[in-house]
Amino acid sequence: MTGISTPARNTFREQQWREAHDRYLECAREVFARLGYHAATVADIVAAANGSRATFYAHFRDKADIAAALFERILPDTAALYRMLAHFPELTRDRVRTWLDEHVLAFWTRYAVEIDVLTQAVADDPRVAARHYQWGVDAARELAPYLTQWTGEHEQAGLTRALLLVLQLEQACYHWLIRGVGHDRALVLDVLADVWWRELTFLRTGP
């Protein structure tokens, strides 16, 4: 009997753990959106989740860790965003501009809370900063079809160029769309399209 019932109990416990984990993430997002990252506390998140500090710390190390976990939930969409660019049937400036306009800006608008919270957590916690950098590298690797000529001694240079594109775009969108620095939309899209199209063309050509 024990051998039969244990898997069921384990599955139930895993489901309970996942439900609690997701509840804390959803409540943290609401709290961060309402109070801001720095003003929010673990106590605020626990209260919003109608939970306990013990349960919170069973899932997350601290406030920065739950901020990082919030961002981790959108990583599949991040990968899909760059994968879309990587698999254009033909690389043209107009297609790059459309990708920026219709997909990148929509992504940043949809996930403004997660991105803002993560950016502040990165400034406060070196461990989150290290995770964020690796996420940037992973995003750059989604551009692999443009890096096929960058092999051997040139491999790291190619990946670094792709990473700098990702980080540059991230910073531009953060100040523009999250922090509200005023820019002319058409102008910014034109400049970003020029930069991305030229660099991707160069990457595809190889060193």
C-alpha angles and dihedrals in degrees: 000000000000092000091053099045100042097073090051091051091047091050091050092050091048090051091050090049092050093047091051091046092051092045091055091048093051092046092046090054091052092047094047091048091051102039105019125244099278097044094047119090136197087249090058091052093046091050092049090051092046086231140117135264089240091058092045092053090047086065106029136031095218143316093298091052093054089047089055091046089053090055092046089063091065096046093099089057090047091053091046090052094058093036088059090057092045093057102049108142087224128013111230132156091240092055091049090050092049090050090053094045101043103029113020096046091044090052092052092047093049095048100034094127095050093046095046092048093048093049091055093045090051090057091052104040126046091201092057089045090056091049090049092052091052090050087055091052090049090052090050089052088060085070089065094128087066093049101056092109093051101086137137113005090001097053096093092046091054093048091047092053090051091047092052089054090054094046093045091052091046093054094045092051093044096056093039104040103023103032094034100233104171117249136158103254096213093047094049092048091049093051094044091047091052092049096046096043094049094045094046089049089052092047091051091051092052136221 
